[in-house]
Short mmCIF file of C-alpha atoms in Angstrom, two decimals:
data_model
loop_
_atom_site.label_atom_id
_atom_site.label_comp_id
_atom_site.label_asym_id
_atom_site.label_seq_id
_atom_site.Cartn_x
_atom_site.Cartn_y
_atom_site.Cartn_z
CA MET A 994 29.44 4.59 -6.94
CA GLU A 995 27.22 2.99 -9.55
CA ALA A 996 25.29 -0.24 -9.35
CA THR A 997 23.98 -2.07 -12.43
CA LEU A 998 20.84 -4.07 -11.56
CA GLU A 999 19.82 -7.03 -13.56
CA THR A 1000 16.39 -7.05 -15.07
CA ALA A 1001 13.99 -9.18 -16.98
CA ALA A 1002 15.18 -10.05 -20.43
CA SER A 1003 12.56 -7.85 -22.05
CA GLN A 1004 13.68 -4.77 -20.09
CA PRO A 1005 16.68 -2.57 -20.65
CA ALA A 1006 19.47 -2.69 -18.09
CA VAL A 1007 19.20 0.02 -15.38
CA THR A 1008 22.07 1.74 -13.98
CA ALA A 1009 21.45 3.70 -10.82
CA GLU A 1010 23.63 5.54 -8.31
CA ALA A 1011 23.76 3.27 -5.31
CA PRO A 1012 23.73 4.91 -1.84
CA PRO A 1013 27.00 4.90 0.22
CA ALA A 1014 27.61 2.07 2.74
CA GLN A 1015 27.06 4.61 5.56
CA PHE A 1016 23.55 5.76 4.95
CA ASN A 1017 20.78 7.28 6.88
CA PHE A 1018 17.66 7.87 4.83
CA ALA A 1019 16.39 10.85 6.80
CA ALA A 1020 19.72 12.55 6.71
CA HIS A 1021 19.78 11.88 2.91
CA LEU A 1022 16.45 13.64 2.41
CA PHE A 1023 17.60 16.54 4.55
CA ARG A 1024 20.70 16.97 2.40
CA LEU A 1025 18.73 16.69 -0.77
CA ASN A 1026 16.24 19.50 0.26
CA ALA A 1027 18.74 21.78 1.97
CA THR A 1028 18.24 24.56 -0.71
CA ARG A 1029 14.36 24.20 -0.45
CA ALA A 1030 14.05 25.26 3.17
CA GLY A 1031 11.32 27.79 2.33
CA LYS A 1032 9.32 25.48 -0.07
CA THR A 1033 6.12 23.79 1.21
CA ALA A 1034 6.73 20.11 1.92
CA TYR A 1035 3.30 19.15 3.33
CA ILE A 1036 -0.22 20.48 3.48
CA ASP A 1037 -2.55 18.75 5.95
CA ASP A 1038 -5.98 19.42 7.37
CA ASN A 1039 -4.61 21.97 9.81
CA GLY A 1040 -2.04 23.90 7.81
CA ALA A 1041 1.32 23.52 6.00
CA THR A 1042 4.96 23.12 6.72
CA THR A 1043 8.08 23.93 4.78
CA TYR A 1044 11.10 21.75 4.05
CA GLY A 1045 13.22 23.65 6.62
CA GLU A 1046 10.50 23.22 9.36
CA LEU A 1047 10.09 19.54 8.56
CA GLU A 1048 13.85 19.05 9.06
CA GLU A 1049 14.07 21.01 12.23
CA ARG A 1050 11.09 19.27 13.85
CA ALA A 1051 12.35 15.85 12.90
CA ARG A 1052 15.75 16.52 14.27
CA ARG A 1053 14.19 17.83 17.33
CA PHE A 1054 12.15 14.69 17.81
CA ALA A 1055 15.33 12.67 17.30
CA SER A 1056 16.78 14.48 20.38
CA ALA A 1057 13.58 13.99 22.32
CA LEU A 1058 13.71 10.24 21.72
CA ARG A 1059 17.13 10.19 23.27
CA THR A 1060 15.91 12.29 26.28
CA LEU A 1061 13.18 9.67 26.76
CA GLY A 1062 15.76 6.96 26.90
CA VAL A 1063 14.77 5.35 23.52
CA HIS A 1064 17.93 3.88 22.03
CA PRO A 1065 19.05 3.17 18.38
CA GLU A 1066 17.51 -0.19 17.01
CA GLU A 1067 14.69 -0.02 19.61
CA ARG A 1068 11.15 0.23 18.30
CA ILE A 1069 8.42 2.82 18.66
CA LEU A 1070 4.88 2.23 17.44
CA LEU A 1071 3.29 5.03 15.38
CA VAL A 1072 -0.59 4.98 15.56
CA MET A 1073 -1.07 8.31 13.83
CA LEU A 1074 -3.54 9.72 11.44
CA ASP A 1075 -2.16 11.23 8.12
CA SER A 1076 -0.91 14.69 9.29
CA ILE A 1077 2.40 16.49 9.32
CA ALA A 1078 3.16 15.00 12.62
CA LEU A 1079 3.49 11.47 11.11
CA PRO A 1080 6.37 12.35 8.76
CA VAL A 1081 8.03 14.32 11.46
CA ALA A 1082 7.96 11.28 13.84
CA PHE A 1083 8.96 8.76 11.18
CA LEU A 1084 12.00 10.82 9.91
CA GLY A 1085 12.92 11.85 13.43
CA ALA A 1086 13.04 8.28 14.41
CA LEU A 1087 15.13 7.28 11.37
CA TYR A 1088 17.47 10.24 12.07
CA ALA A 1089 17.99 8.88 15.63
CA GLY A 1090 18.49 5.34 14.49
CA VAL A 1091 15.35 4.25 16.23
CA VAL A 1092 12.98 1.95 14.28
CA PRO A 1093 9.42 3.30 13.73
CA VAL A 1094 6.75 0.77 13.37
CA VAL A 1095 3.90 2.40 11.40
CA ALA A 1096 0.53 0.90 12.38
CA ASN A 1097 -2.85 0.85 10.75
CA THR A 1098 -5.10 3.35 12.48
CA LEU A 1099 -8.32 1.28 11.95
CA LEU A 1100 -7.39 -1.65 14.18
CA THR A 1101 -8.85 -2.84 17.39
CA SER A 1102 -7.18 -2.57 20.75
CA ALA A 1103 -6.54 -6.36 20.54
CA ASP A 1104 -4.47 -5.72 17.41
CA TYR A 1105 -2.55 -3.07 19.11
CA VAL A 1106 -1.92 -5.42 21.95
CA TYR A 1107 -0.34 -7.86 19.53
CA MET A 1108 1.88 -5.22 17.88
CA LEU A 1109 3.03 -3.76 21.24
CA THR A 1110 3.91 -7.14 22.44
CA HIS A 1111 5.45 -8.46 19.26
CA SER A 1112 7.62 -5.33 18.57
CA HIS A 1113 8.61 -4.68 22.18
CA ALA A 1114 7.99 -1.08 21.49
CA ARG A 1115 9.54 1.40 23.93
CA ALA A 1116 7.09 4.08 23.17
CA VAL A 1117 3.77 4.59 21.18
CA ILE A 1118 2.81 7.86 19.64
CA ALA A 1119 -0.89 8.07 19.01
CA SER A 1120 -3.21 10.77 17.61
CA GLY A 1121 -5.61 12.10 20.16
CA ALA A 1122 -8.50 10.74 18.16
CA LEU A 1123 -7.12 7.19 18.45
CA LEU A 1124 -6.43 7.25 22.17
CA PRO A 1125 -9.17 4.95 23.37
CA ASN A 1126 -7.95 1.84 21.55
CA VAL A 1127 -4.29 2.63 22.23
CA THR A 1128 -4.69 3.22 25.93
CA GLN A 1129 -6.81 0.05 26.32
CA ALA A 1130 -4.04 -1.85 24.59
CA LEU A 1131 -1.40 -0.40 26.76
CA ASP A 1132 -3.36 -1.51 29.82
CA SER A 1133 -3.67 -5.00 28.38
CA ALA A 1134 -0.32 -5.56 26.81
CA GLU A 1135 2.73 -6.97 28.48
CA HIS A 1136 5.42 -4.45 28.09
CA ASP A 1137 8.41 -3.08 29.91
CA GLY A 1138 7.50 0.59 30.49
CA CYS A 1139 6.27 1.53 27.05
CA GLN A 1140 5.66 5.25 26.98
CA LEU A 1141 2.59 6.92 25.63
CA ILE A 1142 3.07 10.10 23.64
CA VAL A 1143 -0.01 11.93 22.31
CA SER A 1144 -0.12 13.84 19.18
CA GLN A 1145 -2.71 16.64 18.73
CA PRO A 1146 -4.71 15.57 21.78
CA CYS A 1147 -8.47 15.86 22.00
CA GLU A 1148 -9.60 19.07 23.64
CA GLY A 1149 -10.09 18.61 27.27
CA ASP A 1150 -8.53 15.18 27.45
CA PRO A 1151 -7.32 14.78 31.05
CA ARG A 1152 -4.44 12.27 30.28
CA THR A 1153 -1.12 13.51 31.81
CA VAL A 1154 1.21 11.87 29.15
CA PRO A 1155 3.95 13.49 27.19
CA VAL A 1156 2.42 15.47 24.21
CA PHE A 1157 4.42 15.04 20.95
CA GLU A 1158 4.38 18.78 20.05
CA ALA A 1159 5.57 19.89 23.48
CA LEU A 1160 8.45 17.32 23.37
CA ILE A 1161 9.56 18.73 20.16
CA GLU A 1162 9.40 22.37 21.19
CA ALA A 1163 11.49 21.54 24.40
CA ALA A 1164 14.32 19.68 22.43
CA ALA A 1165 17.24 21.17 20.60
CA PRO A 1166 17.73 19.75 17.07
CA ALA A 1167 19.99 16.74 16.98
CA VAL A 1168 23.33 17.77 15.30
CA LYS A 1169 24.13 14.48 13.72
CA SER A 1170 22.20 11.54 12.44
CA ALA A 1171 22.78 8.07 13.86
CA SER A 1172 25.64 6.29 12.21
CA THR A 1173 23.57 3.86 10.20
CA GLY A 1174 24.32 1.84 7.05
CA CYS A 1175 22.42 0.87 3.96
CA ASP A 1176 21.51 -2.53 5.44
CA ASP A 1177 20.66 -1.46 8.92
CA ILE A 1178 17.06 -1.87 9.97
CA ALA A 1179 15.18 1.36 9.40
CA PHE A 1180 11.47 0.63 10.02
CA TRP A 1181 8.84 -1.86 9.98
CA LEU A 1182 5.38 -2.23 8.39
CA TYR A 1183 2.83 -4.78 9.28
CA SER A 1184 1.39 -6.73 6.55
CA SER A 1185 -2.22 -5.86 5.67
CA GLY A 1186 -3.71 -9.12 7.03
CA SER A 1187 -5.57 -9.98 3.83
CA THR A 1188 -4.89 -13.72 4.56
CA GLY A 1189 -4.79 -13.67 8.36
CA LYS A 1190 -2.65 -12.39 11.13
CA PRO A 1191 -0.27 -9.46 10.15
CA LYS A 1192 3.49 -10.02 10.04
CA GLY A 1193 6.08 -7.37 11.00
CA THR A 1194 8.00 -6.81 7.78
CA VAL A 1195 11.45 -5.44 8.36
CA HIS A 1196 13.04 -2.89 5.97
CA THR A 1197 16.50 -1.16 5.68
CA HIS A 1198 17.48 2.50 5.09
CA ALA A 1199 18.41 1.71 1.49
CA ASN A 1200 15.08 0.15 0.67
CA LEU A 1201 13.25 3.57 0.80
CA TYR A 1202 15.93 4.99 -1.55
CA TRP A 1203 15.52 2.37 -4.18
CA THR A 1204 11.81 2.73 -4.45
CA ALA A 1205 12.15 6.35 -5.34
CA GLU A 1206 15.09 5.66 -7.81
CA LEU A 1207 13.57 2.81 -9.61
CA TYR A 1208 9.84 3.60 -9.61
CA ALA A 1209 8.96 7.15 -8.60
CA LYS A 1210 11.47 8.98 -10.80
CA PRO A 1211 11.48 6.92 -14.05
CA ILE A 1212 7.94 5.48 -14.08
CA LEU A 1213 5.89 8.33 -12.45
CA GLY A 1214 8.29 11.00 -13.73
CA ILE A 1215 7.89 12.81 -10.45
CA VAL A 1216 9.61 16.17 -10.22
CA GLU A 1217 9.95 19.06 -7.75
CA SER A 1218 7.00 21.00 -9.25
CA ASP A 1219 4.63 18.22 -8.66
CA VAL A 1220 1.84 18.29 -6.05
CA VAL A 1221 0.99 14.72 -4.92
CA PHE A 1222 -2.02 13.39 -3.12
CA SER A 1223 -2.44 9.64 -1.88
CA ALA A 1224 -5.79 8.26 -0.93
CA ALA A 1225 -3.76 5.33 0.43
CA LYS A 1226 -2.65 6.26 3.91
CA LEU A 1227 0.98 6.39 5.10
CA PHE A 1228 0.65 3.40 7.40
CA PHE A 1229 1.15 0.94 4.58
CA ALA A 1230 3.71 0.49 2.00
CA TYR A 1231 1.98 1.93 -1.06
CA GLY A 1232 0.95 5.09 0.93
CA LEU A 1233 4.30 5.49 2.58
CA GLY A 1234 6.14 5.69 -0.81
CA ASN A 1235 3.30 7.86 -2.36
CA GLY A 1236 3.17 10.46 0.39
CA LEU A 1237 6.65 10.48 1.97
CA THR A 1238 9.49 8.74 0.14
CA PHE A 1239 8.62 9.91 -3.47
CA PRO A 1240 7.87 13.60 -2.89
CA LEU A 1241 10.52 14.24 -0.37
CA SER A 1242 13.10 12.57 -2.82
CA VAL A 1243 12.43 15.31 -5.43
CA GLY A 1244 11.32 18.22 -3.31
CA ALA A 1245 7.65 18.04 -4.33
CA THR A 1246 4.70 19.05 -2.20
CA ALA A 1247 2.43 16.36 -0.60
CA ILE A 1248 -1.13 16.65 0.51
CA LEU A 1249 -2.10 14.63 3.65
CA MET A 1250 -5.78 13.80 4.67
CA ALA A 1251 -6.71 12.44 8.12
CA GLU A 1252 -10.24 11.38 7.27
CA ARG A 1253 -11.43 8.24 5.52
CA PRO A 1254 -10.87 8.54 1.77
CA THR A 1255 -14.47 8.74 0.52
CA ALA A 1256 -15.08 9.95 -3.02
CA ASP A 1257 -16.32 13.35 -1.73
CA ALA A 1258 -13.25 13.82 0.46
CA ILE A 1259 -10.97 13.01 -2.48
CA PHE A 1260 -12.85 15.42 -4.78
CA ALA A 1261 -12.50 18.31 -2.29
CA ARG A 1262 -8.60 17.89 -2.29
CA LEU A 1263 -8.36 17.37 -6.03
CA VAL A 1264 -10.25 20.63 -6.61
CA LYS A 1265 -8.80 22.78 -3.74
CA HIS A 1266 -5.13 21.77 -3.97
CA ARG A 1267 -5.05 20.68 -7.58
CA PRO A 1268 -2.47 17.79 -7.21
CA THR A 1269 -0.75 16.70 -10.36
CA VAL A 1270 -0.14 13.02 -9.19
CA PHE A 1271 -2.92 11.09 -7.56
CA TYR A 1272 -2.63 7.63 -6.05
CA GLY A 1273 -5.72 5.53 -5.53
CA VAL A 1274 -7.07 1.97 -5.42
CA PRO A 1275 -9.58 0.29 -7.73
CA THR A 1276 -12.54 0.50 -5.34
CA LEU A 1277 -12.03 4.29 -4.81
CA TYR A 1278 -11.71 4.86 -8.69
CA ALA A 1279 -15.10 2.94 -9.15
CA ASN A 1280 -16.86 4.95 -6.42
CA MET A 1281 -15.50 8.22 -7.81
CA LEU A 1282 -16.79 7.49 -11.31
CA VAL A 1283 -20.43 6.71 -10.13
CA SER A 1284 -20.58 9.78 -7.81
CA PRO A 1285 -22.95 12.60 -8.86
CA ASN A 1286 -20.21 14.92 -7.48
CA LEU A 1287 -17.59 13.86 -9.96
CA PRO A 1288 -15.46 17.02 -10.86
CA ALA A 1289 -15.17 18.17 -14.50
CA ARG A 1290 -11.92 17.65 -16.08
CA ALA A 1291 -11.24 21.45 -16.08
CA ASP A 1292 -11.54 21.47 -12.23
CA VAL A 1293 -8.56 19.25 -11.53
CA ALA A 1294 -4.87 19.20 -12.54
CA MET A 1295 -4.01 15.48 -12.40
CA ARG A 1296 -1.34 14.55 -15.16
CA VAL A 1297 -0.91 10.80 -13.93
CA CYS A 1298 -2.59 8.49 -11.54
CA THR A 1299 -1.68 5.15 -10.09
CA SER A 1300 -3.56 2.11 -8.68
CA ALA A 1301 -2.60 -0.80 -6.68
CA GLY A 1302 -3.92 -3.09 -3.99
CA GLU A 1303 -6.17 -5.00 -6.37
CA ALA A 1304 -6.23 -5.40 -10.07
CA LEU A 1305 -7.87 -2.43 -11.78
CA PRO A 1306 -10.73 -3.40 -14.04
CA ARG A 1307 -10.30 -2.37 -17.71
CA GLU A 1308 -13.55 -0.61 -17.71
CA ILE A 1309 -12.75 1.62 -14.74
CA GLY A 1310 -9.40 2.74 -16.27
CA GLU A 1311 -10.96 3.45 -19.60
CA ARG A 1312 -13.85 5.41 -18.24
CA PHE A 1313 -11.46 7.44 -15.86
CA THR A 1314 -9.20 8.35 -18.66
CA ALA A 1315 -12.06 9.32 -20.98
CA HIS A 1316 -13.44 11.69 -18.24
CA PHE A 1317 -10.19 13.26 -16.88
CA GLY A 1318 -7.84 12.84 -19.80
CA CYS A 1319 -5.07 11.21 -17.65
CA GLU A 1320 -4.01 7.62 -17.37
CA ILE A 1321 -4.13 5.38 -14.37
CA LEU A 1322 -0.88 3.33 -14.07
CA ASP A 1323 -2.04 0.03 -12.62
CA GLY A 1324 0.76 -1.79 -10.82
CA ILE A 1325 1.46 -4.26 -8.03
CA GLY A 1326 3.74 -3.90 -5.12
CA SER A 1327 3.78 -5.57 -1.82
CA THR A 1328 4.77 -4.91 1.87
CA GLU A 1329 7.71 -7.17 1.23
CA MET A 1330 9.03 -5.29 -1.75
CA LEU A 1331 8.02 -1.91 -0.26
CA HIS A 1332 6.41 -0.59 -3.44
CA ILE A 1333 5.54 -1.23 -6.99
CA PHE A 1334 7.63 -3.61 -9.08
CA LEU A 1335 5.24 -4.37 -12.05
CA SER A 1336 3.59 -1.36 -13.65
CA ASN A 1337 2.01 0.17 -16.67
CA ARG A 1338 3.76 3.18 -18.28
CA VAL A 1339 2.60 6.62 -19.25
CA GLY A 1340 1.55 6.63 -22.91
CA ALA A 1341 1.69 2.91 -23.02
CA VAL A 1342 -1.01 1.79 -20.71
CA GLU A 1343 -2.71 -1.48 -21.33
CA TYR A 1344 -5.90 -1.61 -19.13
CA GLY A 1345 -6.67 -4.99 -17.81
CA THR A 1346 -3.06 -5.84 -17.22
CA THR A 1347 -0.45 -4.90 -14.54
CA GLY A 1348 2.01 -3.76 -17.25
CA ARG A 1349 5.63 -4.91 -17.35
CA PRO A 1350 8.48 -5.25 -14.80
CA VAL A 1351 9.89 -2.00 -13.40
CA PRO A 1352 13.49 -1.84 -14.59
CA GLY A 1353 15.72 -2.71 -11.78
CA TYR A 1354 13.43 -5.70 -10.78
CA GLU A 1355 13.32 -9.28 -12.05
CA VAL A 1356 10.10 -11.24 -12.10
CA GLU A 1357 9.51 -15.03 -12.84
CA LEU A 1358 6.42 -17.12 -13.10
CA ARG A 1359 6.82 -20.61 -11.76
CA ASP A 1360 4.79 -23.71 -11.39
CA ASP A 1361 4.44 -25.79 -8.24
CA ALA A 1362 7.77 -27.61 -9.02
CA GLY A 1363 9.56 -24.29 -9.36
CA HIS A 1364 9.89 -24.39 -13.10
CA ALA A 1365 9.16 -21.43 -15.35
CA VAL A 1366 5.85 -21.45 -17.02
CA PRO A 1367 5.28 -20.43 -20.64
CA ASP A 1368 3.45 -17.37 -21.76
CA GLY A 1369 -0.36 -17.67 -21.38
CA ASP A 1370 -0.07 -20.13 -18.42
CA VAL A 1371 -0.76 -19.05 -14.87
CA GLY A 1372 2.14 -19.36 -12.41
CA ASP A 1373 3.37 -18.17 -9.01
CA LEU A 1374 4.97 -14.75 -8.98
CA TYR A 1375 8.56 -14.41 -7.68
CA ILE A 1376 10.45 -11.10 -7.42
CA LYS A 1377 14.01 -10.01 -7.12
CA GLY A 1378 15.06 -6.36 -6.41
CA PRO A 1379 16.92 -4.12 -4.25
CA SER A 1380 13.95 -2.89 -2.09
CA ALA A 1381 13.22 -6.38 -0.68
CA ALA A 1382 12.57 -6.68 3.01
CA VAL A 1383 15.02 -8.45 5.29
CA MET A 1384 12.57 -10.77 7.07
CA TYR A 1385 9.43 -11.12 9.09
CA TRP A 1386 10.34 -10.29 12.65
CA ASN A 1387 10.19 -13.30 14.99
CA ASN A 1388 8.56 -15.47 12.35
CA ARG A 1389 11.16 -17.86 11.06
CA GLU A 1390 8.54 -20.19 9.40
CA LYS A 1391 6.93 -17.45 7.29
CA SER A 1392 10.27 -15.85 6.59
CA ARG A 1393 11.77 -19.07 5.19
CA ALA A 1394 8.67 -19.63 3.01
CA THR A 1395 8.70 -16.08 1.50
CA PHE A 1396 12.29 -14.95 1.43
CA LEU A 1397 14.25 -17.43 -0.82
CA GLY A 1398 17.66 -16.15 -1.18
CA GLU A 1399 17.58 -13.20 -3.59
CA TRP A 1400 14.00 -14.03 -4.53
CA ILE A 1401 10.65 -13.36 -2.80
CA ARG A 1402 7.68 -15.58 -3.35
CA SER A 1403 4.81 -13.10 -3.55
CA GLY A 1404 1.75 -15.39 -3.13
CA ASP A 1405 0.21 -13.96 -6.24
CA LYS A 1406 -0.77 -15.77 -9.38
CA TYR A 1407 -0.03 -14.19 -12.87
CA CYS A 1408 0.24 -14.99 -16.43
CA ARG A 1409 2.31 -13.24 -19.01
CA LEU A 1410 0.99 -12.31 -22.36
CA PRO A 1411 3.19 -12.65 -25.54
CA ASN A 1412 3.64 -8.81 -25.57
CA GLY A 1413 5.30 -8.98 -22.22
CA CYS A 1414 2.37 -7.63 -20.07
CA TYR A 1415 1.41 -9.52 -16.85
CA VAL A 1416 -2.25 -10.28 -16.05
CA TYR A 1417 -3.19 -10.83 -12.48
CA ALA A 1418 -4.92 -14.16 -11.62
CA GLY A 1419 -5.45 -13.81 -7.89
CA ARG A 1420 -3.66 -14.67 -4.67
CA SER A 1421 -2.38 -18.32 -4.56
CA ASP A 1422 -4.47 -19.21 -1.66
CA ASP A 1423 -7.58 -17.76 -3.42
CA MET A 1424 -7.30 -19.95 -6.57
CA LEU A 1425 -10.17 -22.41 -7.11
CA LYS A 1426 -10.24 -25.77 -8.68
CA VAL A 1427 -13.60 -26.32 -10.30
CA SER A 1428 -14.49 -29.54 -12.36
CA GLY A 1429 -10.81 -30.31 -12.13
CA GLN A 1430 -9.71 -26.97 -13.68
CA TYR A 1431 -8.27 -23.87 -11.99
CA VAL A 1432 -10.41 -20.85 -11.92
CA SER A 1433 -8.97 -17.38 -11.03
CA PRO A 1434 -11.49 -15.50 -8.88
CA VAL A 1435 -10.09 -12.15 -10.24
CA GLU A 1436 -10.94 -13.31 -13.86
CA VAL A 1437 -14.56 -13.84 -12.91
CA GLU A 1438 -14.67 -10.59 -10.88
CA MET A 1439 -13.27 -8.61 -13.75
CA VAL A 1440 -16.28 -9.90 -16.02
CA LEU A 1441 -18.88 -9.18 -13.31
CA VAL A 1442 -17.85 -5.55 -12.97
CA GLN A 1443 -18.31 -5.08 -16.64
CA HIS A 1444 -22.10 -5.47 -16.08
CA ASN A 1445 -23.93 -2.22 -15.79
CA ALA A 1446 -25.43 -3.01 -12.50
CA VAL A 1447 -22.30 -4.11 -10.58
CA LEU A 1448 -20.10 -1.86 -8.61
CA GLU A 1449 -17.92 -4.41 -6.98
CA ALA A 1450 -17.60 -8.15 -6.90
CA ALA A 1451 -15.55 -10.93 -4.97
CA VAL A 1452 -15.59 -14.51 -5.90
CA VAL A 1453 -14.71 -17.43 -3.55
CA GLY A 1454 -15.09 -21.21 -3.48
CA VAL A 1455 -17.67 -22.89 -1.38
CA ASP A 1456 -18.26 -26.54 -0.70
CA HIS A 1457 -21.21 -28.17 -2.48
CA GLY A 1458 -21.42 -31.72 -1.42
CA GLY A 1459 -17.74 -32.14 -1.46
CA LEU A 1460 -17.24 -30.32 -4.60
CA VAL A 1461 -15.91 -26.79 -5.04
CA LYS A 1462 -18.32 -24.32 -6.68
CA THR A 1463 -17.87 -20.59 -7.20
CA ARG A 1464 -19.90 -18.07 -5.22
CA ALA A 1465 -19.84 -14.35 -6.12
CA PHE A 1466 -20.53 -11.59 -3.67
CA VAL A 1467 -21.83 -8.53 -5.49
CA VAL A 1468 -22.15 -4.89 -4.54
CA LEU A 1469 -24.71 -3.18 -6.82
CA LYS A 1470 -24.73 0.48 -7.93
CA GLN A 1471 -27.27 2.53 -6.02
CA GLU A 1472 -29.81 2.58 -8.79
CA PHE A 1473 -30.10 -1.21 -8.99
CA ALA A 1474 -32.02 -3.59 -6.71
CA ALA A 1475 -31.11 -7.20 -5.88
CA SER A 1476 -33.40 -9.77 -7.31
CA GLU A 1477 -33.45 -13.39 -8.51
CA ILE A 1478 -33.88 -12.22 -12.04
CA LEU A 1479 -30.70 -10.04 -11.69
CA ALA A 1480 -28.76 -12.83 -10.26
CA GLU A 1481 -29.52 -15.22 -13.12
CA GLU A 1482 -28.76 -12.40 -15.57
CA LEU A 1483 -25.28 -12.03 -14.01
CA LYS A 1484 -24.66 -15.84 -14.20
CA ALA A 1485 -25.63 -15.66 -17.90
CA PHE A 1486 -23.41 -12.56 -18.45
CA VAL A 1487 -20.38 -14.45 -17.17
CA LYS A 1488 -21.24 -17.65 -19.07
CA ASP A 1489 -21.34 -15.70 -22.36
CA ARG A 1490 -17.73 -14.39 -21.71
CA LEU A 1491 -15.79 -17.09 -20.01
CA ALA A 1492 -15.51 -20.98 -20.13
CA PRO A 1493 -18.74 -22.67 -18.79
CA HIS A 1494 -17.09 -23.96 -15.60
CA LYS A 1495 -16.00 -20.51 -14.39
CA TYR A 1496 -19.51 -18.91 -14.00
CA PRO A 1497 -20.54 -18.33 -10.33
CA ARG A 1498 -23.10 -20.93 -9.22
CA ASP A 1499 -24.33 -18.64 -6.44
CA ILE A 1500 -24.77 -14.92 -6.42
CA VAL A 1501 -25.04 -13.14 -3.05
CA PHE A 1502 -25.91 -9.52 -3.01
CA VAL A 1503 -24.20 -7.48 -0.17
CA ASP A 1504 -23.82 -3.89 0.81
CA ASP A 1505 -20.04 -3.91 0.96
CA LEU A 1506 -17.13 -6.30 0.77
CA PRO A 1507 -14.57 -6.87 3.64
CA LYS A 1508 -11.29 -5.11 2.88
CA THR A 1509 -8.05 -4.31 4.56
CA ALA A 1510 -7.16 -0.73 4.90
CA THR A 1511 -5.11 -1.03 1.75
CA GLY A 1512 -8.15 -1.83 -0.27
CA LYS A 1513 -7.54 -5.50 -0.67
CA ILE A 1514 -10.52 -7.75 -0.53
CA GLN A 1515 -10.43 -10.18 2.44
CA ARG A 1516 -11.68 -13.23 0.65
CA PHE A 1517 -11.00 -15.45 3.60
CA LYS A 1518 -13.73 -13.53 5.55
CA LEU A 1519 -16.09 -14.34 2.70
CA ARG A 1520 -15.13 -17.96 2.81
CA GLU A 1521 -15.89 -18.00 6.52
CA GLN A 1522 -19.41 -16.59 5.90
CA SER A 1523 -20.04 -19.27 3.28
#
């Protein structure tokens, strides 16, 4: 069956093979890779696994879930570092019709208490290194017999809980997948919390399929021979597509890394495993470029890179391409849309923009009254496409405000250039009104990072005697020191490049900026400090 998807007027129509009504995404992947049983699917910090081994272990885990009394449509919480065990658990749960809820591994026990209670999880699988926060959460949360399963336990840990690997070894592979459909709930992801408490975003089996068909294959051009590596972790939407959905949809090999994605950790994998596709975020690209350990172009094999989470500064993209000879495709996605729906294209990158709509998605910019805004004006970004989430679990108020029929209100501000490219203006709740005129914090930040001394910047509004003024929090490069002279120089630097009312009235030098695990700046925390 074929489905023709409507797109923005400037985009060609896209015809894609739609999945059948009865559809299980894990079973779909296993069928696709049936002839690749001996090919390496994943390489992590401890070894590698083939496509055949991945399928067998996932199907064994599906059986183990049934033995543990976890039924289809019930939730399990995955608090797991990026290793081969995580795709096994995720795909095994999908195969069994159980709903995996992939959680940020950097949270506090209080956050896990919220997730356990909110999701009514029947089991939680935790990497051994993350046990303290998880066990504390289980002791504090109100739950009905949520079972703890430990993956790769710490040596000498005395806990007598089921061990993930042992459960898999003891189970026979499930013969058949659960009878799920395209629109059945497959998994949840909690939003990153860039604007407050995270929301349980509910996705279907077909949503995973569409991100691969509409973005990974036509935009990235991902193929079986690729080796992919994502600095973004599997626990959020960008990383889940990068490191699981996309490579497994074409039979590629994916590199997984448990540790924090520092520049040096990234360099080690780029040189050792020579991935051809690399997925990063703007902060990481900036840190890579200023590192004294930056590899030479000849030492890596990247053919294309991507960026998401925050707008990629033009200077960072241009410097990266000049050094490595490959482009960064800056794009925007969301937990609600599962992956990127606006993106630059290989060979047609326009740094400083988020590119054009991904064919298969429609985007509109609207004013406060819901009317379309003309090119050059800033408007609220709305998206329509087949990978849209169903709802926020148990949050009707937020669901009604975000999911508007076929459309999703993103909460982002954009303007469209006459050439059809979109330029990010910031989150709707981050926009500032200074001297009666709107100021995009992102626009000011993009200018600040052009200064030779600035590594990162974030701009917020603060109250000055009842009037809103802009304050910039600035992270300097290592070779520069904070001073009043430099602060005045930065103000003048912005004044020379933007309208006078947009320059930051205050400059605050900081060691780092508060961010979500996805790399998004938490401006609300900076406002709280002001």
